[in-house]
PDB file of C-alpha atoms in Angstrom:
ATOM      1  CA  ASP A  24     -85.579 -24.784 -22.393  1.00 93.00           C
ATOM      2  CA  TYR A  25     -84.023 -22.106 -24.592  1.00 93.00           C
ATOM      3  CA  ASP A  26     -86.000 -23.262 -27.631  1.00 94.00           C
ATOM      4  CA  ARG A  27     -89.196 -23.525 -25.577  1.00 94.00           C
ATOM      5  CA  ARG A  28     -88.624 -19.995 -24.254  1.00 95.00           C
ATOM      6  CA  MET A  29     -88.068 -18.613 -27.741  1.00 95.00           C
ATOM      7  CA  LEU A  30     -91.385 -20.122 -28.863  1.00 93.00           C
ATOM      8  CA  LEU A  31     -93.245 -18.930 -25.750  1.00 94.00           C
ATOM      9  CA  VAL A  32     -91.844 -15.412 -26.022  1.00 94.00           C
ATOM     10  CA  ALA A  33     -92.721 -15.261 -29.718  1.00 92.00           C
ATOM     11  CA  THR A  34     -96.300 -16.406 -29.118  1.00 88.00           C
ATOM     12  CA  ALA A  35     -96.991 -14.364 -25.974  1.00 88.00           C
ATOM     13  CA  PRO A  36     -98.076 -11.217 -27.856  1.00 82.00           C
ATOM     14  CA  LEU A  37    -100.403 -13.330 -30.019  1.00 79.00           C
ATOM     15  CA  LEU A  38    -102.264 -14.933 -27.154  1.00 77.00           C
ATOM     16  CA  ALA A  39    -105.937 -14.262 -27.331  1.00 68.00           C
ATOM     17  CA  THR A  40    -108.002 -13.843 -24.246  1.00 65.00           C
ATOM     18  CA  ASP A  41    -109.147 -17.390 -24.977  1.00 72.00           C
ATOM     19  CA  ASP A  42    -108.641 -19.400 -21.806  1.00 78.00           C
ATOM     20  CA  ARG A  43    -107.695 -22.578 -23.688  1.00 84.00           C
ATOM     21  CA  ALA A  44    -104.863 -20.819 -25.499  1.00 84.00           C
ATOM     22  CA  LEU A  45    -103.587 -19.329 -22.243  1.00 85.00           C
ATOM     23  CA  GLN A  46    -103.838 -22.723 -20.546  1.00 88.00           C
ATOM     24  CA  ALA A  47    -101.860 -24.364 -23.372  1.00 91.00           C
ATOM     25  CA  TRP A  48     -99.224 -21.623 -23.113  1.00 92.00           C
ATOM     26  CA  PHE A  49     -98.887 -22.092 -19.347  1.00 94.00           C
ATOM     27  CA  ASP A  50     -98.831 -25.894 -19.745  1.00 95.00           C
ATOM     28  CA  ALA A  51     -95.901 -25.526 -22.136  1.00 95.00           C
ATOM     29  CA  LEU A  52     -94.201 -23.187 -19.682  1.00 96.00           C
ATOM     30  CA  ALA A  53     -94.627 -25.709 -16.844  1.00 95.00           C
ATOM     31  CA  ALA A  54     -92.347 -28.125 -18.721  1.00 95.00           C
ATOM     32  CA  CYS A  55     -89.535 -25.563 -18.619  1.00 95.00           C
ATOM     33  CA  HIS A  56     -86.901 -26.375 -15.985  1.00 95.00           C
ATOM     34  CA  SER A  57     -84.784 -23.231 -16.281  1.00 97.00           C
ATOM     35  CA  ASP A  58     -85.842 -20.411 -13.984  1.00 97.00           C
ATOM     36  CA  TYR A  59     -84.218 -17.881 -16.293  1.00 97.00           C
ATOM     37  CA  ASP A  60     -86.144 -19.123 -19.323  1.00 97.00           C
ATOM     38  CA  THR A  61     -89.343 -19.265 -17.276  1.00 97.00           C
ATOM     39  CA  ARG A  62     -88.837 -15.678 -16.115  1.00 97.00           C
ATOM     40  CA  MET A  63     -88.132 -14.414 -19.625  1.00 97.00           C
ATOM     41  CA  SER A  64     -91.287 -16.154 -20.899  1.00 96.00           C
ATOM     42  CA  LEU A  65     -93.398 -14.686 -18.091  1.00 96.00           C
ATOM     43  CA  GLU A  66     -92.018 -11.216 -18.737  1.00 95.00           C
ATOM     44  CA  ALA A  67     -93.231 -11.562 -22.329  1.00 93.00           C
ATOM     45  CA  VAL A  68     -96.739 -12.335 -21.053  1.00 92.00           C
ATOM     46  CA  LEU A  69     -96.581  -9.438 -18.594  1.00 93.00           C
ATOM     47  CA  ALA A  70     -95.692  -7.113 -21.469  1.00 90.00           C
ATOM     48  CA  ARG A  71     -99.247  -7.563 -22.751  1.00 83.00           C
ATOM     49  CA  ASP A  72    -101.542  -4.660 -21.977  1.00 75.00           C
ATOM     50  CA  GLN A  73    -104.556  -6.595 -20.784  1.00 79.00           C
ATOM     51  CA  LEU A  74    -104.303  -9.614 -18.527  1.00 84.00           C
ATOM     52  CA  ALA A  75    -107.255 -11.061 -16.686  1.00 86.00           C
ATOM     53  CA  PRO A  76    -106.864 -11.813 -12.977  1.00 90.00           C
ATOM     54  CA  GLU A  77    -106.857 -15.532 -13.817  1.00 89.00           C
ATOM     55  CA  ALA A  78    -103.831 -15.043 -16.081  1.00 89.00           C
ATOM     56  CA  LEU A  79    -102.091 -13.062 -13.345  1.00 93.00           C
ATOM     57  CA  GLU A  80    -102.779 -15.945 -10.935  1.00 95.00           C
ATOM     58  CA  ARG A  81    -101.094 -18.258 -13.426  1.00 94.00           C
ATOM     59  CA  VAL A  82     -98.082 -15.959 -13.625  1.00 95.00           C
ATOM     60  CA  ILE A  83     -97.795 -15.960  -9.836  1.00 98.00           C
ATOM     61  CA  ALA A  84     -98.147 -19.749  -9.710  1.00 97.00           C
ATOM     62  CA  ALA A  85     -95.418 -20.147 -12.326  1.00 97.00           C
ATOM     63  CA  ALA A  86     -93.167 -17.748 -10.417  1.00 97.00           C
ATOM     64  CA  ALA A  87     -93.800 -19.693  -7.205  1.00 97.00           C
ATOM     65  CA  ARG A  88     -92.355 -22.812  -8.859  1.00 97.00           C
ATOM     66  CA  MET A  89     -89.029 -21.077  -9.460  1.00 97.00           C
ATOM     67  CA  HIS A  90     -86.117 -22.072  -7.244  1.00 97.00           C
ATOM     68  CA  SER A  91     -84.010 -19.001  -7.976  1.00 97.00           C
ATOM     69  CA  ASP A  92     -84.763 -16.199  -5.519  1.00 98.00           C
ATOM     70  CA  TYR A  93     -83.637 -13.613  -8.063  1.00 98.00           C
ATOM     71  CA  ASP A  94     -85.812 -14.918 -10.901  1.00 98.00           C
ATOM     72  CA  ARG A  95     -88.858 -15.318  -8.660  1.00 98.00           C
ATOM     73  CA  ARG A  96     -88.426 -11.859  -7.167  1.00 98.00           C
ATOM     74  CA  THR A  97     -87.859 -10.198 -10.529  1.00 98.00           C
ATOM     75  CA  THR A  98     -90.980 -11.815 -11.977  1.00 98.00           C
ATOM     76  CA  LEU A  99     -93.055 -10.784  -8.970  1.00 98.00           C
ATOM     77  CA  GLU A 100     -91.721  -7.222  -9.152  1.00 97.00           C
ATOM     78  CA  ALA A 101     -92.797  -7.028 -12.800  1.00 96.00           C
ATOM     79  CA  LEU A 102     -96.252  -8.270 -11.866  1.00 96.00           C
ATOM     80  CA  ALA A 103     -96.747  -6.110  -8.738  1.00 96.00           C
ATOM     81  CA  PRO A 104     -98.196  -3.034 -10.514  1.00 94.00           C
ATOM     82  CA  ARG A 105    -101.018  -5.230 -11.809  1.00 93.00           C
ATOM     83  CA  LEU A 106    -102.198  -6.536  -8.445  1.00 94.00           C
ATOM     84  CA  GLY A 107    -104.740  -3.754  -8.006  1.00 92.00           C
ATOM     85  CA  ASP A 108    -106.910  -4.352  -4.963  1.00 92.00           C
ATOM     86  CA  SER A 109    -107.622  -8.052  -5.553  1.00 93.00           C
ATOM     87  CA  GLN A 110    -107.602 -10.106  -2.359  1.00 95.00           C
ATOM     88  CA  ALA A 111    -106.952 -13.327  -4.267  1.00 96.00           C
ATOM     89  CA  LEU A 112    -103.932 -11.864  -6.045  1.00 96.00           C
ATOM     90  CA  ALA A 113    -102.604 -10.323  -2.805  1.00 96.00           C
ATOM     91  CA  ARG A 114    -102.868 -13.717  -1.086  1.00 96.00           C
ATOM     92  CA  SER A 115    -101.150 -15.554  -3.964  1.00 97.00           C
ATOM     93  CA  TYR A 116     -98.440 -12.907  -4.211  1.00 97.00           C
ATOM     94  CA  ALA A 117     -97.719 -13.136  -0.463  1.00 97.00           C
ATOM     95  CA  THR A 118     -97.494 -16.929  -0.667  1.00 97.00           C
ATOM     96  CA  ALA A 119     -95.049 -16.697  -3.574  1.00 98.00           C
ATOM     97  CA  VAL A 120     -92.938 -14.128  -1.702  1.00 98.00           C
ATOM     98  CA  LYS A 121     -92.850 -16.332   1.413  1.00 97.00           C
ATOM     99  CA  GLY A 122     -91.233 -19.046  -0.718  1.00 97.00           C
ATOM    100  CA  ILE A 123     -88.250 -16.823  -1.442  1.00 98.00           C
ATOM    101  CA  GLY A 124     -85.299 -17.746   0.769  1.00 96.00           C
ATOM    102  CA  SER A 125     -83.416 -14.449   0.781  1.00 97.00           C
ATOM    103  CA  ASP A 126     -84.625 -11.654   3.043  1.00 97.00           C
ATOM    104  CA  TYR A 127     -83.298  -9.105   0.540  1.00 97.00           C
ATOM    105  CA  ASP A 128     -85.307 -10.596  -2.323  1.00 98.00           C
ATOM    106  CA  ARG A 129     -88.411 -10.918  -0.143  1.00 98.00           C
ATOM    107  CA  ARG A 130     -88.026  -7.281   0.881  1.00 98.00           C
ATOM    108  CA  ALA A 131     -87.640  -6.118  -2.729  1.00 98.00           C
ATOM    109  CA  ALA A 132     -90.746  -8.066  -3.810  1.00 98.00           C
ATOM    110  CA  LEU A 133     -92.755  -6.574  -0.943  1.00 98.00           C
ATOM    111  CA  GLU A 134     -91.534  -3.068  -1.722  1.00 98.00           C
ATOM    112  CA  ALA A 135     -92.695  -3.575  -5.323  1.00 97.00           C
ATOM    113  CA  GLN A 136     -96.114  -4.664  -4.077  1.00 97.00           C
ATOM    114  CA  ILE A 137     -96.396  -1.656  -1.778  1.00 97.00           C
ATOM    115  CA  ALA A 138     -95.281   0.769  -4.489  1.00 96.00           C
ATOM    116  CA  GLY A 139     -97.289  -0.721  -7.323  1.00 92.00           C
ATOM    117  CA  SER A 140    -100.564  -2.018  -5.967  1.00 90.00           C
ATOM    118  CA  THR A 141    -103.620  -0.529  -4.333  1.00 92.00           C
ATOM    119  CA  LEU A 142    -103.191  -1.308  -0.657  1.00 95.00           C
ATOM    120  CA  THR A 143    -106.302  -2.429   1.164  1.00 96.00           C
ATOM    121  CA  PRO A 144    -106.523  -3.643   4.745  1.00 97.00           C
ATOM    122  CA  PHE A 145    -106.390  -7.210   3.387  1.00 97.00           C
ATOM    123  CA  SER A 146    -103.358  -6.739   1.126  1.00 96.00           C
ATOM    124  CA  SER A 147    -101.574  -4.725   3.817  1.00 97.00           C
ATOM    125  CA  ALA A 148    -102.136  -7.568   6.290  1.00 97.00           C
ATOM    126  CA  ALA A 149    -100.785 -10.010   3.681  1.00 97.00           C
ATOM    127  CA  VAL A 150     -97.611  -7.895   3.493  1.00 97.00           C
ATOM    128  CA  LEU A 151     -97.328  -8.043   7.290  1.00 98.00           C
ATOM    129  CA  ASP A 152     -97.734 -11.832   7.184  1.00 97.00           C
ATOM    130  CA  VAL A 153     -94.611 -12.007   5.030  1.00 97.00           C
ATOM    131  CA  VAL A 154     -92.809  -9.378   7.119  1.00 97.00           C
ATOM    132  CA  ASP A 155     -93.255 -11.630  10.132  1.00 96.00           C
ATOM    133  CA  VAL A 156     -91.189 -14.404   8.492  1.00 96.00           C
ATOM    134  CA  LEU A 157     -88.280 -12.134   7.568  1.00 96.00           C
ATOM    135  CA  GLY A 158     -85.243 -12.830   9.707  1.00 95.00           C
ATOM    136  CA  SER A 159     -83.590  -9.431   9.343  1.00 96.00           C
ATOM    137  CA  ASP A 160     -84.904  -6.575  11.481  1.00 97.00           C
ATOM    138  CA  PHE A 161     -83.400  -4.147   8.955  1.00 97.00           C
ATOM    139  CA  ASP A 162     -85.397  -5.649   6.075  1.00 97.00           C
ATOM    140  CA  ARG A 163     -88.530  -5.863   8.212  1.00 98.00           C
ATOM    141  CA  GLY A 164     -88.153  -2.210   9.183  1.00 98.00           C
ATOM    142  CA  VAL A 165     -87.688  -1.046   5.596  1.00 98.00           C
ATOM    143  CA  VAL A 166     -90.841  -2.841   4.466  1.00 98.00           C
ATOM    144  CA  MET A 167     -92.884  -1.704   7.448  1.00 98.00           C
ATOM    145  CA  LYS A 168     -91.933   1.952   6.979  1.00 98.00           C
ATOM    146  CA  ALA A 169     -92.876   1.757   3.293  1.00 98.00           C
ATOM    147  CA  LEU A 170     -96.137   0.055   4.226  1.00 98.00           C
ATOM    148  CA  ALA A 171     -96.998   2.679   6.870  1.00 97.00           C
ATOM    149  CA  ALA A 172     -96.624   5.412   4.262  1.00 96.00           C
ATOM    150  CA  LYS A 173     -99.283   3.878   1.991  1.00 96.00           C
ATOM    151  CA  MET A 174    -101.545   1.614   4.018  1.00 96.00           C
ATOM    152  CA  PRO A 175    -105.125   2.665   4.719  1.00 96.00           C
ATOM    153  CA  ALA A 176    -106.172   4.083   8.083  1.00 95.00           C
ATOM    154  CA  ASP A 177    -107.802   0.956   9.451  1.00 96.00           C
ATOM    155  CA  ALA A 178    -107.808   0.379  13.224  1.00 95.00           C
ATOM    156  CA  ALA A 179    -107.431  -3.410  13.003  1.00 97.00           C
ATOM    157  CA  LEU A 180    -104.619  -3.078  10.486  1.00 97.00           C
ATOM    158  CA  ILE A 181    -102.781  -0.530  12.627  1.00 97.00           C
ATOM    159  CA  ALA A 182    -103.079  -2.885  15.609  1.00 97.00           C
ATOM    160  CA  ARG A 183    -101.701  -5.726  13.458  1.00 97.00           C
ATOM    161  CA  TYR A 184     -98.841  -3.458  12.341  1.00 98.00           C
ATOM    162  CA  ARG A 185     -98.026  -2.615  15.976  1.00 97.00           C
ATOM    163  CA  ALA A 186     -98.024  -6.324  16.865  1.00 97.00           C
ATOM    164  CA  SER A 187     -95.428  -6.939  14.148  1.00 97.00           C
ATOM    165  CA  ALA A 188     -93.408  -3.939  15.339  1.00 97.00           C
ATOM    166  CA  ARG A 189     -93.193  -5.386  18.865  1.00 97.00           C
ATOM    167  CA  LYS A 190     -91.061  -8.237  17.481  1.00 96.00           C
ATOM    168  CA  LEU A 191     -88.314  -5.828  16.326  1.00 97.00           C
ATOM    169  CA  ASP A 192     -85.228  -4.574  18.100  1.00 96.00           C
ATOM    170  CA  ASP A 193     -85.796  -1.312  20.008  1.00 97.00           C
ATOM    171  CA  HIS A 194     -84.168   0.975  17.443  1.00 97.00           C
ATOM    172  CA  THR A 195     -86.033  -0.442  14.440  1.00 97.00           C
ATOM    173  CA  ARG A 196     -89.272  -0.626  16.411  1.00 97.00           C
ATOM    174  CA  GLY A 197     -89.024   3.081  17.195  1.00 97.00           C
ATOM    175  CA  GLN A 198     -88.585   3.886  13.515  1.00 97.00           C
ATOM    176  CA  VAL A 199     -91.517   1.802  12.332  1.00 97.00           C
ATOM    177  CA  GLU A 200     -93.763   3.054  15.127  1.00 96.00           C
ATOM    178  CA  ARG A 201     -92.931   6.672  14.159  1.00 96.00           C
ATOM    179  CA  ALA A 202     -93.965   5.842  10.598  1.00 96.00           C
ATOM    180  CA  LEU A 203     -97.516   5.548  11.928  1.00 96.00           C
ATOM    181  CA  ASP A 204     -97.480   9.205  13.010  1.00 95.00           C
ATOM    182  CA  ARG A 205     -99.240  10.134   9.768  1.00 92.00           C
ATOM    183  CA  PHE A 206    -102.420   8.664  11.254  1.00 92.00           C
ATOM    184  CA  GLN A 207    -102.360  11.059  14.217  1.00 85.00           C
ATOM    185  CA  SER A 208    -104.821  13.907  13.890  1.00 64.00           C
TER     186      SER A 208
END
């Protein structure tokens, strides 16, 4: 895996936008069993300036195969600023985050998405879908407050947010509900 990673990292900056070359690179990566070596290889790809949405989907898919919560989360955090407003990427990102076992690592990946992407009603709802599977009210509250600060003013989304808030303990619910005050006119 180390040798494979060294080759993948060395070739990542040389990858053309040619889909066959990218596919061959990701096929070689799929044979890597080490999450660390996979993450380091993906970080080399993410260091490229231009990546098509299809390549970003491949990065997310490769991250989703990782067993290490830390390596998956770190890879997703590095990718988060490139999500833009793509519904497909938001959906894939949320699915990959749901596969993380640790509430802390899920929270950190969601915070990176909120901070780095363009939140739409769809991507905000995808964040809430993951929030709903977090076991810790603290982690859920942190993510929801961050989301409320950046999410768009969409009536259906605000209703969805409130539905998630109702599942929290009273103290945390009060905090996340107050975070919606910015929508009051």
